[in-house]
């Protein structure tokens, strides 16, 4: 029981720190990025934009739908995090939760209004899309969950062969 409590506490700290990093990076971007700044040639640059949609600006006219999905995710993920097995799964869920919360904060409290706010994006990936730290957290968390599940499924299949 103590191990589980410790793992959940560590995941919670990681989640809170990840949200804080996301929000501080957005605050910095809003205040510092008046012009695009190249980082790695044309591959990576900093460029401030406000996104009313989801990734790749999909669904730009349906911001409230993404707000509802984010609220549901932010309420459900802690439920799964507490019930998860292993620190890896808990940390991955903490990152997914932090990414969802980071972007939800923007949707709730940024212009043009509550629930339909635009997300601050500022990391330009070669003109393919512009994202933020919350997007990176979501991506890393989902990839980690996929890898954990793939490893778990592979072990289970190997056990069946024996």
PDB file of C-alpha atoms in Angstrom:
ATOM      1  CA  UNK A   1       0.000   0.000   0.000  1.00  0.00           C
ATOM      2  CA  UNK A   2       2.828   2.388   0.866  1.00  0.00           C
ATOM      3  CA  UNK A   3       4.469   1.804  -2.530  1.00  0.00           C
ATOM      4  CA  UNK A   4       1.240   2.679  -4.339  1.00  0.00           C
ATOM      5  CA  UNK A   5       0.738   5.817  -2.231  1.00  0.00           C
ATOM      6  CA  UNK A   6       4.308   6.919  -2.919  1.00  0.00           C
ATOM      7  CA  UNK A   7       3.930   6.317  -6.660  1.00  0.00           C
ATOM      8  CA  UNK A   8       0.663   8.261  -6.796  1.00  0.00           C
ATOM      9  CA  UNK A   9       2.258  11.119  -4.840  1.00  0.00           C
ATOM     10  CA  UNK A  10       5.270  11.202  -7.187  1.00  0.00           C
ATOM     11  CA  UNK A  11       2.961  11.193 -10.226  1.00  0.00           C
ATOM     12  CA  UNK A  12       0.915  14.021  -8.702  1.00  0.00           C
ATOM     13  CA  UNK A  13       4.047  16.112  -8.140  1.00  0.00           C
ATOM     14  CA  UNK A  14       5.183  15.452 -11.723  1.00  0.00           C
ATOM     15  CA  UNK A  15       1.737  16.435 -13.015  1.00  0.00           C
ATOM     16  CA  UNK A  16       1.658  19.699 -11.057  1.00  0.00           C
ATOM     17  CA  UNK A  17       5.213  20.591 -12.110  1.00  0.00           C
ATOM     18  CA  UNK A  18       4.379  19.819 -15.741  1.00  0.00           C
ATOM     19  CA  UNK A  19       1.325  22.110 -15.634  1.00  0.00           C
ATOM     20  CA  UNK A  20       3.444  24.829 -14.040  1.00  0.00           C
ATOM     21  CA  UNK A  21       6.147  24.502 -16.714  1.00  0.00           C
ATOM     22  CA  UNK A  22       3.501  24.694 -19.439  1.00  0.00           C
ATOM     23  CA  UNK A  23       1.832  27.773 -17.977  1.00  0.00           C
ATOM     24  CA  UNK A  24       5.137  29.570 -17.336  1.00  0.00           C
ATOM     25  CA  UNK A  25       6.296  28.832 -20.887  1.00  0.00           C
ATOM     26  CA  UNK A  26       3.047  30.262 -22.273  1.00  0.00           C
ATOM     27  CA  UNK A  27       3.382  33.338 -20.076  1.00  0.00           C
ATOM     28  CA  UNK A  28       6.918  33.804 -21.381  1.00  0.00           C
ATOM     29  CA  UNK A  29       5.794  33.330 -25.003  1.00  0.00           C
ATOM     30  CA  UNK A  30       2.961  35.859 -24.713  1.00  0.00           C
ATOM     31  CA  UNK A  31       5.303  38.458 -23.221  1.00  0.00           C
ATOM     32  CA  UNK A  32       8.475  37.802 -25.219  1.00  0.00           C
ATOM     33  CA  UNK A  33       7.557  36.594 -28.699  1.00  0.00           C
ATOM     34  CA  UNK A  34       6.704  39.575 -30.822  1.00  0.00           C
ATOM     35  CA  UNK A  35       8.497  38.183 -33.884  1.00  0.00           C
ATOM     36  CA  UNK A  36       9.308  34.633 -34.932  1.00  0.00           C
ATOM     37  CA  UNK A  37      12.665  33.348 -33.635  1.00  0.00           C
ATOM     38  CA  UNK A  38      14.506  30.597 -35.484  1.00  0.00           C
ATOM     39  CA  UNK A  39      16.032  27.915 -33.256  1.00  0.00           C
ATOM     40  CA  UNK A  40      17.193  25.202 -35.675  1.00  0.00           C
ATOM     41  CA  UNK A  41      17.145  26.698 -39.152  1.00  0.00           C
ATOM     42  CA  UNK A  42      13.756  26.159 -40.744  1.00  0.00           C
ATOM     43  CA  UNK A  43      13.102  23.006 -38.717  1.00  0.00           C
ATOM     44  CA  UNK A  44      12.239  24.559 -35.357  1.00  0.00           C
ATOM     45  CA  UNK A  45      11.338  28.103 -34.410  1.00  0.00           C
ATOM     46  CA  UNK A  46       9.360  30.071 -31.873  1.00  0.00           C
ATOM     47  CA  UNK A  47       6.283  31.824 -33.226  1.00  0.00           C
ATOM     48  CA  UNK A  48       3.387  33.018 -31.083  1.00  0.00           C
ATOM     49  CA  UNK A  49      -0.090  32.081 -32.199  1.00  0.00           C
ATOM     50  CA  UNK A  50      -3.458  31.465 -30.589  1.00  0.00           C
ATOM     51  CA  UNK A  51      -5.272  28.250 -31.536  1.00  0.00           C
ATOM     52  CA  UNK A  52      -9.036  27.918 -31.200  1.00  0.00           C
ATOM     53  CA  UNK A  53      -8.993  24.310 -32.403  1.00  0.00           C
ATOM     54  CA  UNK A  54      -7.190  21.117 -31.602  1.00  0.00           C
ATOM     55  CA  UNK A  55      -3.870  19.860 -32.965  1.00  0.00           C
ATOM     56  CA  UNK A  56      -3.159  21.178 -36.457  1.00  0.00           C
ATOM     57  CA  UNK A  57      -5.929  23.768 -35.804  1.00  0.00           C
ATOM     58  CA  UNK A  58      -8.559  21.134 -36.553  1.00  0.00           C
ATOM     59  CA  UNK A  59     -12.060  22.086 -35.458  1.00  0.00           C
ATOM     60  CA  UNK A  60     -11.261  25.768 -35.034  1.00  0.00           C
ATOM     61  CA  UNK A  61     -14.966  26.599 -34.916  1.00  0.00           C
ATOM     62  CA  UNK A  62     -15.761  24.034 -32.228  1.00  0.00           C
ATOM     63  CA  UNK A  63     -13.646  25.199 -29.291  1.00  0.00           C
ATOM     64  CA  UNK A  64     -16.330  24.348 -26.732  1.00  0.00           C
ATOM     65  CA  UNK A  65     -16.246  20.676 -27.801  1.00  0.00           C
ATOM     66  CA  UNK A  66     -12.522  20.497 -27.017  1.00  0.00           C
ATOM     67  CA  UNK A  67     -13.214  22.186 -23.701  1.00  0.00           C
ATOM     68  CA  UNK A  68     -15.744  19.489 -22.781  1.00  0.00           C
ATOM     69  CA  UNK A  69     -13.397  16.704 -23.864  1.00  0.00           C
ATOM     70  CA  UNK A  70     -10.570  18.259 -21.830  1.00  0.00           C
ATOM     71  CA  UNK A  71     -12.796  18.589 -18.752  1.00  0.00           C
ATOM     72  CA  UNK A  72     -13.777  14.923 -19.037  1.00  0.00           C
ATOM     73  CA  UNK A  73     -10.136  13.869 -19.450  1.00  0.00           C
ATOM     74  CA  UNK A  74      -9.017  16.003 -16.511  1.00  0.00           C
ATOM     75  CA  UNK A  75     -11.666  14.407 -14.305  1.00  0.00           C
ATOM     76  CA  UNK A  76     -11.161  10.800 -15.475  1.00  0.00           C
ATOM     77  CA  UNK A  77      -7.369  10.514 -15.720  1.00  0.00           C
ATOM     78  CA  UNK A  78      -6.754  10.837 -11.942  1.00  0.00           C
ATOM     79  CA  UNK A  79      -9.224   7.981 -11.444  1.00  0.00           C
ATOM     80  CA  UNK A  80      -7.153   5.771 -13.766  1.00  0.00           C
ATOM     81  CA  UNK A  81      -3.841   7.035 -12.357  1.00  0.00           C
ATOM     82  CA  UNK A  82      -4.732   5.901  -8.841  1.00  0.00           C
ATOM     83  CA  UNK A  83      -5.827   2.477 -10.111  1.00  0.00           C
ATOM     84  CA  UNK A  84      -2.913   1.996 -12.509  1.00  0.00           C
ATOM     85  CA  UNK A  85      -0.152  -0.488 -11.882  1.00  0.00           C
ATOM     86  CA  UNK A  86       3.443   0.650 -11.877  1.00  0.00           C
ATOM     87  CA  UNK A  87       5.205   3.945 -11.705  1.00  0.00           C
ATOM     88  CA  UNK A  88       5.705   4.096 -15.479  1.00  0.00           C
ATOM     89  CA  UNK A  89       1.984   3.999 -16.208  1.00  0.00           C
ATOM     90  CA  UNK A  90       1.290   6.495 -13.443  1.00  0.00           C
ATOM     91  CA  UNK A  91       3.927   8.924 -14.735  1.00  0.00           C
ATOM     92  CA  UNK A  92       2.641   8.587 -18.300  1.00  0.00           C
ATOM     93  CA  UNK A  93      -0.911   9.320 -17.123  1.00  0.00           C
ATOM     94  CA  UNK A  94       0.421  12.284 -15.110  1.00  0.00           C
ATOM     95  CA  UNK A  95       1.915  13.754 -18.297  1.00  0.00           C
ATOM     96  CA  UNK A  96      -1.287  13.224 -20.274  1.00  0.00           C
ATOM     97  CA  UNK A  97      -3.283  14.846 -17.452  1.00  0.00           C
ATOM     98  CA  UNK A  98      -0.856  17.786 -17.258  1.00  0.00           C
ATOM     99  CA  UNK A  99      -1.088  18.390 -20.994  1.00  0.00           C
ATOM    100  CA  UNK A 100      -4.868  18.303 -20.901  1.00  0.00           C
ATOM    101  CA  UNK A 101      -4.993  20.633 -17.883  1.00  0.00           C
ATOM    102  CA  UNK A 102      -2.481  23.045 -19.425  1.00  0.00           C
ATOM    103  CA  UNK A 103      -4.555  23.510 -22.551  1.00  0.00           C
ATOM    104  CA  UNK A 104      -7.827  23.487 -20.589  1.00  0.00           C
ATOM    105  CA  UNK A 105      -6.619  26.428 -18.511  1.00  0.00           C
ATOM    106  CA  UNK A 106      -6.208  28.393 -21.750  1.00  0.00           C
ATOM    107  CA  UNK A 107      -9.645  27.371 -23.002  1.00  0.00           C
ATOM    108  CA  UNK A 108     -11.254  28.442 -19.752  1.00  0.00           C
ATOM    109  CA  UNK A 109      -9.434  31.704 -19.060  1.00  0.00           C
ATOM    110  CA  UNK A 110      -8.089  33.186 -22.303  1.00  0.00           C
ATOM    111  CA  UNK A 111      -9.787  35.352 -24.887  1.00  0.00           C
ATOM    112  CA  UNK A 112     -12.325  35.341 -26.400  1.00  0.00           C
ATOM    113  CA  UNK A 113     -14.090  33.974 -23.319  1.00  0.00           C
ATOM    114  CA  UNK A 114     -14.741  31.276 -20.758  1.00  0.00           C
ATOM    115  CA  UNK A 115     -14.798  27.815 -22.306  1.00  0.00           C
ATOM    116  CA  UNK A 116     -13.914  29.070 -25.781  1.00  0.00           C
ATOM    117  CA  UNK A 117     -10.495  30.580 -25.091  1.00  0.00           C
ATOM    118  CA  UNK A 118      -7.713  30.122 -27.573  1.00  0.00           C
ATOM    119  CA  UNK A 119      -4.693  28.021 -26.617  1.00  0.00           C
ATOM    120  CA  UNK A 120      -1.281  29.703 -26.668  1.00  0.00           C
ATOM    121  CA  UNK A 121       0.968  27.889 -29.151  1.00  0.00           C
ATOM    122  CA  UNK A 122       4.531  28.959 -29.880  1.00  0.00           C
ATOM    123  CA  UNK A 123       6.734  26.014 -30.937  1.00  0.00           C
ATOM    124  CA  UNK A 124       6.750  25.911 -34.744  1.00  0.00           C
ATOM    125  CA  UNK A 125       7.739  22.545 -36.194  1.00  0.00           C
ATOM    126  CA  UNK A 126       8.966  23.399 -39.706  1.00  0.00           C
ATOM    127  CA  UNK A 127       5.660  25.041 -40.575  1.00  0.00           C
ATOM    128  CA  UNK A 128       3.911  21.679 -40.169  1.00  0.00           C
ATOM    129  CA  UNK A 129       2.166  22.785 -36.986  1.00  0.00           C
ATOM    130  CA  UNK A 130       2.666  25.063 -34.006  1.00  0.00           C
ATOM    131  CA  UNK A 131       2.289  23.609 -30.529  1.00  0.00           C
ATOM    132  CA  UNK A 132       3.190  24.206 -26.903  1.00  0.00           C
ATOM    133  CA  UNK A 133       4.676  22.430 -23.892  1.00  0.00           C
ATOM    134  CA  UNK A 134       1.291  20.894 -22.968  1.00  0.00           C
ATOM    135  CA  UNK A 135       1.188  19.269 -26.402  1.00  0.00           C
ATOM    136  CA  UNK A 136       4.656  17.803 -25.828  1.00  0.00           C
ATOM    137  CA  UNK A 137       3.534  16.459 -22.440  1.00  0.00           C
ATOM    138  CA  UNK A 138       0.433  14.879 -23.986  1.00  0.00           C
ATOM    139  CA  UNK A 139       2.468  13.358 -26.798  1.00  0.00           C
ATOM    140  CA  UNK A 140       5.148  11.924 -24.505  1.00  0.00           C
ATOM    141  CA  UNK A 141       2.524  10.539 -22.113  1.00  0.00           C
ATOM    142  CA  UNK A 142       0.559   8.828 -24.880  1.00  0.00           C
ATOM    143  CA  UNK A 143       3.711   7.389 -26.473  1.00  0.00           C
ATOM    144  CA  UNK A 144       4.825   6.081 -23.056  1.00  0.00           C
ATOM    145  CA  UNK A 145       1.406   4.466 -22.504  1.00  0.00           C
ATOM    146  CA  UNK A 146       1.554   2.815 -25.928  1.00  0.00           C
ATOM    147  CA  UNK A 147       5.055   1.494 -25.235  1.00  0.00           C
ATOM    148  CA  UNK A 148       4.061   0.213 -21.794  1.00  0.00           C
ATOM    149  CA  UNK A 149       1.008  -1.525 -23.237  1.00  0.00           C
ATOM    150  CA  UNK A 150       3.009  -3.000 -26.118  1.00  0.00           C
ATOM    151  CA  UNK A 151       5.598  -4.359 -23.693  1.00  0.00           C
ATOM    152  CA  UNK A 152       2.861  -5.703 -21.435  1.00  0.00           C
ATOM    153  CA  UNK A 153       1.002  -7.328 -24.340  1.00  0.00           C
ATOM    154  CA  UNK A 154       4.211  -8.864 -25.664  1.00  0.00           C
ATOM    155  CA  UNK A 155       4.999 -10.372 -22.280  1.00  0.00           C
ATOM    156  CA  UNK A 156       1.487 -11.768 -22.012  1.00  0.00           C
ATOM    157  CA  UNK A 157       1.681 -13.360 -25.476  1.00  0.00           C
ATOM    158  CA  UNK A 158       5.080 -14.870 -24.697  1.00  0.00           C
ATOM    159  CA  UNK A 159       3.729 -16.280 -21.431  1.00  0.00           C
ATOM    160  CA  UNK A 160       0.879 -17.959 -23.341  1.00  0.00           C
ATOM    161  CA  UNK A 161       3.372 -19.681 -25.667  1.00  0.00           C
ATOM    162  CA  UNK A 162       5.180 -21.343 -22.769  1.00  0.00           C
TER     163      UNK A 162
END
